[in-house]
Coordinates of C-alpha atoms in Angstrom, one line a residue:
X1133 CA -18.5 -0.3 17.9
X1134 CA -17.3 -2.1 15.1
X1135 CA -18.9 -4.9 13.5
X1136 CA -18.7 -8.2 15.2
X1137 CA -19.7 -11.2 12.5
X1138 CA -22.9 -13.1 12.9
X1139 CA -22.2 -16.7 14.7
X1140 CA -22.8 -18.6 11.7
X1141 CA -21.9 -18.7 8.7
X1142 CA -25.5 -16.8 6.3
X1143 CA -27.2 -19.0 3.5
X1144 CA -24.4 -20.1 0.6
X1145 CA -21.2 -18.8 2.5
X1146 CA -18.7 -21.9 2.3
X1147 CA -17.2 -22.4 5.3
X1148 CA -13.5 -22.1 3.4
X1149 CA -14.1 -18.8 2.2
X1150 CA -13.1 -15.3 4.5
X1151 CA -16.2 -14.3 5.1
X1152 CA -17.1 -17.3 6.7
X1153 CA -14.3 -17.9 8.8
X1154 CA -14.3 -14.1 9.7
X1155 CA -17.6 -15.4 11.4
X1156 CA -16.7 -17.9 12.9
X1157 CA -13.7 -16.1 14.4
X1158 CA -16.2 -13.3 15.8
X1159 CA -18.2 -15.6 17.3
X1160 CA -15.2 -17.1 19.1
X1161 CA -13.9 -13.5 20.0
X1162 CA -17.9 -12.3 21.4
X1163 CA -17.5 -15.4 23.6
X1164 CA -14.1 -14.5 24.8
X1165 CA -14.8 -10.8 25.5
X1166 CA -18.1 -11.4 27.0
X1167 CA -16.1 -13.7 29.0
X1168 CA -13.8 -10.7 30.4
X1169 CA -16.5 -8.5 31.1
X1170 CA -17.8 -10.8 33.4
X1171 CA -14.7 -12.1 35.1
X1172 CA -12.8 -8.6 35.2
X1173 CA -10.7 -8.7 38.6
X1174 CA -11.3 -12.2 39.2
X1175 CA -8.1 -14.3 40.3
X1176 CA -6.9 -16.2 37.2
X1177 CA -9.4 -15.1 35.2
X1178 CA -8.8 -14.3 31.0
X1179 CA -8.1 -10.8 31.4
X1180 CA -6.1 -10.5 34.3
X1181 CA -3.7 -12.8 32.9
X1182 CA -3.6 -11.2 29.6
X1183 CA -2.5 -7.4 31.4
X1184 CA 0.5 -7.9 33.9
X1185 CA 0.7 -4.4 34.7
X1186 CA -1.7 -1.5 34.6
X1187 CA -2.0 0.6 31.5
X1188 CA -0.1 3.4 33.5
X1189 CA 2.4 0.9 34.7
X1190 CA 3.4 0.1 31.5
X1191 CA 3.6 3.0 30.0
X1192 CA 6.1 4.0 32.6
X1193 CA 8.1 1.1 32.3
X1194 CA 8.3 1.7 28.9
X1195 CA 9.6 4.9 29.1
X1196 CA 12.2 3.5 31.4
X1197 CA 13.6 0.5 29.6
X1198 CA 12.5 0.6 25.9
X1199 CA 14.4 2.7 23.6
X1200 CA 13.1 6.7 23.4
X1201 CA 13.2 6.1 19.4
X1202 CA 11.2 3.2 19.5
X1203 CA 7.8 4.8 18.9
X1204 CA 3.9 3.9 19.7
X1205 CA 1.2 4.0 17.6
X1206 CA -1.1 7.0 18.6
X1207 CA 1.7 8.3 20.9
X1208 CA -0.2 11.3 21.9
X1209 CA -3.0 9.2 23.5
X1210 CA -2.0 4.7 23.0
X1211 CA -3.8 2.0 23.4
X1212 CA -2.8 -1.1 24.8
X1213 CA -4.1 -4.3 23.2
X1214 CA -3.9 -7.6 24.8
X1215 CA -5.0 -10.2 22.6
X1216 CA -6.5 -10.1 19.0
X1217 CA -8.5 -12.6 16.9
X1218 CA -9.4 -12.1 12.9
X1219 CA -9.4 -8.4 12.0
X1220 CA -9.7 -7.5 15.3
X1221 CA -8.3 -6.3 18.3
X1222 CA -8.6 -5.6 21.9
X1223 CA -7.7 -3.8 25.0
X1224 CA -7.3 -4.4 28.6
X1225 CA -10.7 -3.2 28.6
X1226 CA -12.4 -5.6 26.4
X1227 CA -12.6 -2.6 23.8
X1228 CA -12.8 -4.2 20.3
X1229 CA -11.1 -2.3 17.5
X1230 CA -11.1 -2.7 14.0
X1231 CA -7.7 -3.1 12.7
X1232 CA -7.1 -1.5 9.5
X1233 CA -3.3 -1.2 9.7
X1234 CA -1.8 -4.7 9.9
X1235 CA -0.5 -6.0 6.8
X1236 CA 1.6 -8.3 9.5
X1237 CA -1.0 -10.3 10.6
X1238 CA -1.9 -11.7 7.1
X1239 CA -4.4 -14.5 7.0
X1240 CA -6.5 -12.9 10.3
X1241 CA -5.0 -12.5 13.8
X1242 CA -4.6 -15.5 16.0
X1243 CA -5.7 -17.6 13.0
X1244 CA -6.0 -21.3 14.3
X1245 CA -4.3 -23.2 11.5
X1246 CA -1.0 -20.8 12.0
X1247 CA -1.2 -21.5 15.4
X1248 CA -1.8 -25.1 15.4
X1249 CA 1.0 -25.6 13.0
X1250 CA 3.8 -23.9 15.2
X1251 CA 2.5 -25.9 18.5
X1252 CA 2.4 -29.0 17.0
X1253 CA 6.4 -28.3 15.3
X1254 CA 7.3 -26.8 18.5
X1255 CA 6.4 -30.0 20.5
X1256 CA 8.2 -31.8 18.1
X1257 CA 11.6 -30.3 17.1
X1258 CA 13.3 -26.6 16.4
X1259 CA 16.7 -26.4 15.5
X1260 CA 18.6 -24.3 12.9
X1261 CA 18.7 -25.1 8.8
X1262 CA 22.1 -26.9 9.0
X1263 CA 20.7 -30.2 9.4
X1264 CA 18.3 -32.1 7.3
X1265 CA 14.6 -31.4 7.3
X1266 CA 12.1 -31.7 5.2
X1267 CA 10.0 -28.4 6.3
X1268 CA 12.8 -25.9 5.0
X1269 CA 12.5 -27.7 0.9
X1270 CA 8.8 -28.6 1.2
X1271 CA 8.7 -24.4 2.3
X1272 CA 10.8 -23.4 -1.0
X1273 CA 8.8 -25.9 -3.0
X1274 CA 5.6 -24.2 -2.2
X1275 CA 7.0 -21.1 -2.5
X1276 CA 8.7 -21.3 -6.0
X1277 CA 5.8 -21.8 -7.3
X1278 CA 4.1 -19.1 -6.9
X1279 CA 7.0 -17.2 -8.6
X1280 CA 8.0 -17.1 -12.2
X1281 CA 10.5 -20.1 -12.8
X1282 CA 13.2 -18.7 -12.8
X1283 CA 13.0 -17.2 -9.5
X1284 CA 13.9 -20.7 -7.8
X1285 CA 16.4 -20.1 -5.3
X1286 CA 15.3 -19.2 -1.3
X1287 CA 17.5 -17.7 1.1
X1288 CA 15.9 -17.8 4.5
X1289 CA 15.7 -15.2 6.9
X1290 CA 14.1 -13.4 9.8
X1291 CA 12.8 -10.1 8.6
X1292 CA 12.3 -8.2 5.9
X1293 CA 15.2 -5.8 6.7
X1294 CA 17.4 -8.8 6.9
X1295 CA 15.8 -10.1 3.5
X1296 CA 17.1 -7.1 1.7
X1297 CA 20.4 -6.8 3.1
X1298 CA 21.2 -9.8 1.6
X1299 CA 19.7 -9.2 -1.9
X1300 CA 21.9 -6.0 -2.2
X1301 CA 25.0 -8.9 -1.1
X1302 CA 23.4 -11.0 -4.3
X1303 CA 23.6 -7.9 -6.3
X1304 CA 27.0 -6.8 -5.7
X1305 CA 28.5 -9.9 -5.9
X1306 CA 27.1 -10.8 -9.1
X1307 CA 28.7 -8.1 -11.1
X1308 CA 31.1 -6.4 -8.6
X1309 CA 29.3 -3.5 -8.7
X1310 CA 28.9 -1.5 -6.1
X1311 CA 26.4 1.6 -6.4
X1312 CA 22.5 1.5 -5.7
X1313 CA 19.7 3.4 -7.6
X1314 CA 16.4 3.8 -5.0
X1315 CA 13.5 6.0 -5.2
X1316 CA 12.6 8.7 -3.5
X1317 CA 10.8 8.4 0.0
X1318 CA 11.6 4.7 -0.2
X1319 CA 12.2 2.4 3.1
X1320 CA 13.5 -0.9 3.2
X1321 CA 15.2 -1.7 6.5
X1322 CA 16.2 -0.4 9.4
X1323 CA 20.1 -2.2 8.8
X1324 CA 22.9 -0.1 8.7
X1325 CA 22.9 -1.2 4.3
X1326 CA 19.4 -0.1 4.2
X1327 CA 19.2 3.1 6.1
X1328 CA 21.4 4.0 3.0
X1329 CA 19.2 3.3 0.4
X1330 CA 16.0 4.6 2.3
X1331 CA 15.3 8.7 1.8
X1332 CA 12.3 7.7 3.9
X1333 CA 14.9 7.5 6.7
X1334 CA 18.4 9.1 6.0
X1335 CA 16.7 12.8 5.0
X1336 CA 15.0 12.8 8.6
X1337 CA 18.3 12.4 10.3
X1338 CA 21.8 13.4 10.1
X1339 CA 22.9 11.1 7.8
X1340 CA 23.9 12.4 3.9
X1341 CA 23.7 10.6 0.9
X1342 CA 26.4 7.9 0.2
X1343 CA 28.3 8.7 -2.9
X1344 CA 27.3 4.7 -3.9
X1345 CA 23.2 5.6 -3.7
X1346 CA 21.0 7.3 -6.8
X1347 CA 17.9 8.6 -6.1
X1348 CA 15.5 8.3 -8.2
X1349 CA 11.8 10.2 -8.3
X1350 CA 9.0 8.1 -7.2
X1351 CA 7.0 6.9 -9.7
X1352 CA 3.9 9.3 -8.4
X1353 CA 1.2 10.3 -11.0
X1354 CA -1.0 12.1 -8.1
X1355 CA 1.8 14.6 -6.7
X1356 CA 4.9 13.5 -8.5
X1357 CA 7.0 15.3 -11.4
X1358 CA 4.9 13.5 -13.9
X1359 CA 1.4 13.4 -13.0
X1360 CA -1.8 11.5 -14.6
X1361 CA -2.3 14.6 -17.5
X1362 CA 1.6 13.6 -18.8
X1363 CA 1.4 11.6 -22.1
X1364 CA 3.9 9.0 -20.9
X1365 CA 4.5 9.6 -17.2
X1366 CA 6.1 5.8 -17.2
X1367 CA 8.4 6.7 -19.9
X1368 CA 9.4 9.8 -18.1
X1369 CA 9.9 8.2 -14.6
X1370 CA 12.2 5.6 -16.4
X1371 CA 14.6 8.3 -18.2
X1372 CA 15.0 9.9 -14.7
X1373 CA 16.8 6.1 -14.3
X1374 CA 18.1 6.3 -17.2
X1375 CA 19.7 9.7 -16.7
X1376 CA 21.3 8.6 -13.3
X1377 CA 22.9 5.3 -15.0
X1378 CA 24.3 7.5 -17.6
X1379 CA 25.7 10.4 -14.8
X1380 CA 27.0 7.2 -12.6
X1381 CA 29.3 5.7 -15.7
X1382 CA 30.3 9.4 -16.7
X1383 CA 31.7 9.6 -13.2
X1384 CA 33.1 6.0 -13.3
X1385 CA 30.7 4.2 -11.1
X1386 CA 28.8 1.2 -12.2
X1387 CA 25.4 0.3 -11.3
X1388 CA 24.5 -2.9 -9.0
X1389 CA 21.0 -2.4 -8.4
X1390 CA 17.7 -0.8 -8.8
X1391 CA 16.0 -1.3 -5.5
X1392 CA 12.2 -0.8 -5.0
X1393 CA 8.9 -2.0 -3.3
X1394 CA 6.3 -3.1 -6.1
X1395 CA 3.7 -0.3 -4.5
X1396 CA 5.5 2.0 -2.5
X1397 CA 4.0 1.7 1.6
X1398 CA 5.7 4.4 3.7
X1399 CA 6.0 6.8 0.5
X1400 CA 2.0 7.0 0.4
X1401 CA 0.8 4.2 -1.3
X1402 CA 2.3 4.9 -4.8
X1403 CA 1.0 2.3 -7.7
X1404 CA 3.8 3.0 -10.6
X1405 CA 2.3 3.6 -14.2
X1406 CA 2.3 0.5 -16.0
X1407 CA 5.1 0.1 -18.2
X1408 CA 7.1 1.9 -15.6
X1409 CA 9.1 -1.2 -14.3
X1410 CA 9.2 -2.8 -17.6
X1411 CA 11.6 0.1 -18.9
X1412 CA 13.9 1.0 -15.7
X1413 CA 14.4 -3.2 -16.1
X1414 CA 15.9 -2.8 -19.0
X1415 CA 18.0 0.4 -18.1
X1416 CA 19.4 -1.6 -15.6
X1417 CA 19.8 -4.9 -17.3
X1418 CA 21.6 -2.8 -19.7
X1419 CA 23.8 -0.8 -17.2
X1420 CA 24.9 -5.0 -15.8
X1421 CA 22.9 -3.9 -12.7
X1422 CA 19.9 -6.1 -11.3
X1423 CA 16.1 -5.7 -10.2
X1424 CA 15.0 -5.7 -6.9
X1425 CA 12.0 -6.1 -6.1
X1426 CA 10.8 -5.6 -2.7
X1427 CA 7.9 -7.5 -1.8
X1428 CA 7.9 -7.2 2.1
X1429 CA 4.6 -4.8 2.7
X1430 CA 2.8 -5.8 -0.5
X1431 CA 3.3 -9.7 -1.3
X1432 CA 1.2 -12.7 -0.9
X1433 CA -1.7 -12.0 -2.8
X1434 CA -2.7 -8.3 -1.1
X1435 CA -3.3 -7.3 -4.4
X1436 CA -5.8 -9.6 -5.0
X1437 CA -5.8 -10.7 -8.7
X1438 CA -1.7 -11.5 -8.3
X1439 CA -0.1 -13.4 -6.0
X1440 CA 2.7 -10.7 -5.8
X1441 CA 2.9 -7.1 -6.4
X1442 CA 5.3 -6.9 -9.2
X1443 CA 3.2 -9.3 -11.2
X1444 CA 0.7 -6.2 -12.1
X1445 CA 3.0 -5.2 -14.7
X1446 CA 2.6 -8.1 -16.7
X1447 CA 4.2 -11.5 -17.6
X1448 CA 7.0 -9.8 -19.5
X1449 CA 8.4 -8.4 -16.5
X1450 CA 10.3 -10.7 -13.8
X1451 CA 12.6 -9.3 -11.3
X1452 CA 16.3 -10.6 -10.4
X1453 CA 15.7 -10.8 -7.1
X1454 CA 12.3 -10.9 -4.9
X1455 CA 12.9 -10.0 -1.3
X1456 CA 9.4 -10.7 1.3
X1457 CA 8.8 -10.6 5.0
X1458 CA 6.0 -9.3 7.1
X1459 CA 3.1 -11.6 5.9
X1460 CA 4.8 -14.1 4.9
X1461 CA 4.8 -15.6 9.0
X1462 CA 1.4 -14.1 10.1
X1463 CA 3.4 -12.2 13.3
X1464 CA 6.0 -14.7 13.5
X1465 CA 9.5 -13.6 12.4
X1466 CA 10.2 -15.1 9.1
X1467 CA 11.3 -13.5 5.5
X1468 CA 13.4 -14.2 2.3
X1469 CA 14.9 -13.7 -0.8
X1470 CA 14.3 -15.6 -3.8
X1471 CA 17.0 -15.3 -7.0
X1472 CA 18.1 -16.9 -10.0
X1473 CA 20.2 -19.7 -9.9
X1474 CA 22.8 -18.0 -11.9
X1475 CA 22.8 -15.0 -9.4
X1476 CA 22.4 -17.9 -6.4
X1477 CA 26.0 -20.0 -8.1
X1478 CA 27.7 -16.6 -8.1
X1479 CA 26.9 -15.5 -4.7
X1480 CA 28.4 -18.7 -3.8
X1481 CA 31.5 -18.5 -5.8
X1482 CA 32.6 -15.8 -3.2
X1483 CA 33.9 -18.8 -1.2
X1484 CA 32.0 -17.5 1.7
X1485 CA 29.4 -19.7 3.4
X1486 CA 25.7 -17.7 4.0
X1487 CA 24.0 -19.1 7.2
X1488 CA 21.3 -18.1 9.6
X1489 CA 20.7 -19.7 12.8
X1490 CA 17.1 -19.3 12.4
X1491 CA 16.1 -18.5 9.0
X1492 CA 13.9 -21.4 7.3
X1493 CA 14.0 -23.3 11.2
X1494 CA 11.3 -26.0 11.0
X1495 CA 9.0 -24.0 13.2
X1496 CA 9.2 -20.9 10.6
X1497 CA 9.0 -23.0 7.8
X1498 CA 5.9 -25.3 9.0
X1499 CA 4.1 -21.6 10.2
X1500 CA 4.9 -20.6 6.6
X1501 CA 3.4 -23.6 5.0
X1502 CA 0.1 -22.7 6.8
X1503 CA 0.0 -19.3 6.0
X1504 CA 0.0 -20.6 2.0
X1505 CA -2.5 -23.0 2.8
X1506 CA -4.8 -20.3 4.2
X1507 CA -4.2 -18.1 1.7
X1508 CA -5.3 -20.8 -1.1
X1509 CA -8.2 -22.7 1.2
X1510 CA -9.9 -19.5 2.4
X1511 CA -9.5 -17.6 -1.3
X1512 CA -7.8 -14.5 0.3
X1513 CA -6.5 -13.6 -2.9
X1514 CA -10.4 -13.5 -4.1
X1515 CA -11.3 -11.2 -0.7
X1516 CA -8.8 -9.1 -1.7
X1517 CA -10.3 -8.1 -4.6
X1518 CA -13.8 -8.4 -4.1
X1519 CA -13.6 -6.2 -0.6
X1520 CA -11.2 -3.9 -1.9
X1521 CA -13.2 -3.5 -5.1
X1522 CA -16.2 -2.7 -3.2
X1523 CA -14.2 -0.4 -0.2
X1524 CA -12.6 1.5 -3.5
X1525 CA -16.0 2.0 -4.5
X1526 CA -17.6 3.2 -1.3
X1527 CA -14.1 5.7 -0.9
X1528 CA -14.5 6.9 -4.3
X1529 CA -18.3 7.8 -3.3
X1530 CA -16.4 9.8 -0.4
X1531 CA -14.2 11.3 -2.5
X1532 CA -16.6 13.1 -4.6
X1533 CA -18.5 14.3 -1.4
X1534 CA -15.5 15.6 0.5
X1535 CA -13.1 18.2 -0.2
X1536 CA -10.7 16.8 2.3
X1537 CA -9.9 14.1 -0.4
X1538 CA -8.0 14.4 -2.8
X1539 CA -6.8 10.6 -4.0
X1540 CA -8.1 7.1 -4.0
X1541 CA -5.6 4.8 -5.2
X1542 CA -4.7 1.0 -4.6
X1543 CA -5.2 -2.3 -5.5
X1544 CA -6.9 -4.8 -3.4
X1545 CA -6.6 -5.0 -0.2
X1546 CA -3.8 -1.7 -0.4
X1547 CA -5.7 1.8 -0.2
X1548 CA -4.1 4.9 -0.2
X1549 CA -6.6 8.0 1.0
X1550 CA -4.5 11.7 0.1
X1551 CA -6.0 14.2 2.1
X1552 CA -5.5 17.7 1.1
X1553 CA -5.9 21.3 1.9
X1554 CA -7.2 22.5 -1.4
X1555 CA -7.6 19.8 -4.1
X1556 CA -6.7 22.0 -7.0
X1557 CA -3.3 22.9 -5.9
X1558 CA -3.0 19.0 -3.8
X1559 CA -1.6 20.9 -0.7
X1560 CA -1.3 18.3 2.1
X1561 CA -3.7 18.2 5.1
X1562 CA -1.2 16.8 7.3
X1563 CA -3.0 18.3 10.4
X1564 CA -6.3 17.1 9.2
X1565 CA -4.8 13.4 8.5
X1566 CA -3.6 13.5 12.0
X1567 CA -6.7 14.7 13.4
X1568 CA -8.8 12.1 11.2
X1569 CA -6.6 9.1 12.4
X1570 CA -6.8 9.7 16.5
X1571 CA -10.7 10.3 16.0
X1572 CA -11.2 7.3 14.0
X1573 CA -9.5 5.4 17.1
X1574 CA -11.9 6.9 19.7
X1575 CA -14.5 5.6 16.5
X1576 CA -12.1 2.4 17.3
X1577 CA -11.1 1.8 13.9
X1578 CA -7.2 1.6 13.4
X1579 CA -5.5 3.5 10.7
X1580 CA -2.2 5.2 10.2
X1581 CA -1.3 8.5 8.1
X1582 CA 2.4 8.1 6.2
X1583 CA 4.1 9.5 3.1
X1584 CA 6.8 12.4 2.5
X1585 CA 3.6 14.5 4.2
X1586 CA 2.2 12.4 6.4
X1587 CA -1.1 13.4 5.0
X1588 CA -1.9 10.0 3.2
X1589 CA -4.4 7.3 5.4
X1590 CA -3.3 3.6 4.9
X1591 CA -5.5 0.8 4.9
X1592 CA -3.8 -2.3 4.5
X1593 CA -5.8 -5.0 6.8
X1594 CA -5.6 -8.7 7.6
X1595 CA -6.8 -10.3 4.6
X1596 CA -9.9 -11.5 6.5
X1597 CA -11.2 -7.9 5.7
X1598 CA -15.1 -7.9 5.0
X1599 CA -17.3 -6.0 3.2
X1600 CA -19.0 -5.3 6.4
X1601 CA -16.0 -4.0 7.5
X1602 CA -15.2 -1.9 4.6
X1603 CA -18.5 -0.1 5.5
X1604 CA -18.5 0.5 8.8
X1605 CA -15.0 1.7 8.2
X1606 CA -15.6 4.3 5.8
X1607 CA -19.1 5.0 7.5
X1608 CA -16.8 6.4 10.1
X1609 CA -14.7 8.1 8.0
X1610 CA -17.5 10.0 6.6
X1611 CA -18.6 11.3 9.8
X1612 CA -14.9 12.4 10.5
X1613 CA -14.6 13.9 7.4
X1614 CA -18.0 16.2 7.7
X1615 CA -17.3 17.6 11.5
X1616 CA -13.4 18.6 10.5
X1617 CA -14.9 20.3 7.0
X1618 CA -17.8 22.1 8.8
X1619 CA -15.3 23.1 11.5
X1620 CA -12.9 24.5 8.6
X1621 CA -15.6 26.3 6.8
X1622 CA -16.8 28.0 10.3
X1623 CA -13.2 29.0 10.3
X1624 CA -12.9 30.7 7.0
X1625 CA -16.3 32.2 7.0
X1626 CA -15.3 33.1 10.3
X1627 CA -11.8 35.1 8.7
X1628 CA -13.9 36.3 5.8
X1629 CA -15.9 38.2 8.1
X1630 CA -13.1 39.7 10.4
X1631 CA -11.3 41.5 7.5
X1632 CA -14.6 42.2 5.8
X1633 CA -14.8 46.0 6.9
X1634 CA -18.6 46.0 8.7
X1635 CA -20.6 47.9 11.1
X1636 CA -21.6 44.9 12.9
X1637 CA -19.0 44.0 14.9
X1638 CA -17.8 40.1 15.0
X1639 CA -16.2 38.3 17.3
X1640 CA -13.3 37.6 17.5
X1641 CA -11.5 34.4 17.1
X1642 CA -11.9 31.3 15.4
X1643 CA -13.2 27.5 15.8
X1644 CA -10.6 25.2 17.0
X1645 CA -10.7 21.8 15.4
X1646 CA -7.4 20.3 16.7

């Protein structure tokens, strides 16, 4: 079972920091579930009210009136969770799980503060950002600041799909360009505008490439064109820009935007070389395109020594535009996009008005304000990078153990695990990541597999993340990792044999892992 923190805080923990509110929140959440087991089937009791219908009940429902593309995690075999606290989660059972997947849930599940601060505005008043209010600019104060200054102007919206939609608006207004360079495997919305610019999503369906989008090759030194035994792999990833911009204006086309996410999520948790963004910047700049950079998976201090993503590449780079979502409201629907004030006074120039009914309401904006003060009172930033230090460490140990693994990369709190076939030729295991992922579950640790091969394991977990955690995560993973390679080597000695001519006779057939 996974770890449940100790009820108080151990000897020096301050009871500011994560670690001691991660207790504190798994003594409230023992309570709670010992609670459940005791009053499961009672009239009115925690757990009946938390499950309307039975687990079967739903999933028919589903099936009926949800949307056959809108997908479950672990579809082959889902859970259903009913209520959450910290890094954890829970189903109708009472089963506690691990959650090692939910970069949405930023400062901890549930976390008091968040939800004290949307009660209390809730009570008080929620209306839309045309009239005056002080939550909206106090929000955009806050905000700014943890941005280079000249990133000082907030659009306010609901999601991060929304957030970039209206950054590649910014863009094309501010030169009347129209064209888009994105990399390869990227995502950034489900929008019509951003289903366009995604390979992630347009190569798995029947949609081609609009003339207006370049795609560029990600930035990959693992598996990519360029790879970590290159001499300049961030120069060479930044000519393939460079070579697009020059193929766009020999075909009369003119560059708007170079669209990215600071550490690519869905493409398999790619860190770009340093030096890489610095360059395509100035491409771009050059081309009277702008910089995007998408922030939505990876901002708000995942990476633990920065407050954003992009800021790993130094002071000397600063993007046009910032877009951010997902973390940003803890679970609560709430992004934006942060520009320039010249880019902000040109987008206005248009003549046409920009509003959202609820983008920056006062309820969003006072749920943002906690999430910040979290962040800074319980020094997630600082857990970042001293649990994702140490879970790096403990994965790398892995690594040199297991043949399954290929890769450790991230920063922070934002771990990438490759897993492949044969680590000399870095073939994907995409059945064996698949395999790994449902039998960490019935382990009940959460994880997801993504990239072009769906072979990579992403670990991207409320910030609240312990070391305790960390351990008993990959403490799982290790005994995962040794049944599916011992199975795999039964299976090839097992081959060996058959087409090894021999008087003994072997039987036929082969160990099934899957």
């Amino acid at each position: 079972m996974p770890p449940v923190p100790p009820d108080a805080p151990g000897e020096g923990t301050p009871r500011g920091t994560a670690a001691g509110k991660a207790r504190r929140w798994g003594s409230l959440a023992r309570q709670a579930l010992s609670g459940e087991r005791e009053s499961r089937g009672a009239p009115g009791s925690r757990a009946t009210m938390c499950e309307l219908y039975s687990k079967q009940d739903t999933l028919a429902l589903r099936r009926k009136h949800i949307g056959p593309s809108c997908k479950v995690f672990f579809a082959a075999d889902p859970i259903k969770i009913v209520r959450a606290q910290g890094q954890y989660m829970f189903d109708e059972r009472g089963e506690q799980y691990l959650d090692c997947i939910n970069n949405v849930a930023h400062v901890g599940h549930c976390h008091p503060e968040v939800v004290t601060a949307a009660l209390k505005q809730m009570e008080l008043l929620n209306t839309n950002s045309r009239f005056l209010h002080d939550n909206i600019v106090e929000y955009a104060r806050r905000l700014s600041a943890t941005l280079p200054e000249r990133l000082s102007v907030c659009y306010f919206t609901n999601s991060g799909s929304e957030a970039n939609d209206l950054a590649l608006r910014l863009a094309r207004q501010f030169r009347g360009h129209q064209d888009v360079i994105t990399l390869d495997h990227a995502y950034h919305g489900h929008l019509s505008s951003l289903i366009e610019i995604s390979p992630y999503k347009f190569r798995k369906g029947k949609d081609v490439k609009k003339e207006f989008v370049h795609v560029a090759p990600t930035p990959d030194t693992y598996r990519g064109k360029y790879r970590e035994d290159h001499a300049d792999p961030a120069g060479a990833y930044a000519d393939e820009v460079k070579k697009i911009i020059e193929e766009a204006h020999n075909s009369g086309r003119k560059i708007a935007a170079f669209i990215a996410e600071s550490m690519q999520s869905c493409g398999g948790q790619i860190i770009p070389p340093a030096g890489y963004f610095q360059k395509v910047a100035e491409y771009v700049h050059r081309a009277g395109g702008v910089f995007i950079a998408d922030e939505v998976q990876v901002g708000f201090g995942r990476v633990g020594k920065h407050f954003w993503s992009f800021q790993m590449h130094g002071e000397d780079f600063v993007p046009d535009i910032v877009t951010m979502g997902k973390p940003m409201g803890n679970g609560h629907p709430m992004a934006c996009v942060v520009t320039t004030k010249e880019i902000a006074e040109s987008f206005s120039s248009s003549g046409m008005e920009y509003f959202n009914t609820y983008g920056g309401n006062p309820v969003s904006s006072a749920i943002g304000l906690a999430v910040l003060n979290v962040i800074e009172s319980e020094d997630l930033q600082g857990n970042a990078t001293r649990v994702g230090d140490y879970l790096t460490g403990l994965l790398n140990k892995q690594k040199a153990k297991h043949t399954l693994i290929g890769d450790i990369r991230g920063i922070g709190l934002f771990i990438g695990i490759d897993l492949v076939k044969d680590q000399q030729k870095r073939t994907p295991a995409t059945d064996e990541a698949q395999h790994v992922i449902y039998k960490m579950k019935e382990k009940q640790v959460l994880l997801s597999a993504d990239g072009p091969h769906r072979n990579v394991l992403k670990i991207k977990p409320p910030m609240c993340f312990t070391e305790e955690d960390a351990k008993f995560m990959v403490d799982q993973l290790d005994e995962i990792l040794t049944v599916v390679e011992e199975a795999i080597g039964a299976k090839s000695e097992s081959m060996t044999s058959e087409n090894t001519p021999c008087r003994t006779k072997v039987p036929h057939g082969h160990l099934k892992v899957y």
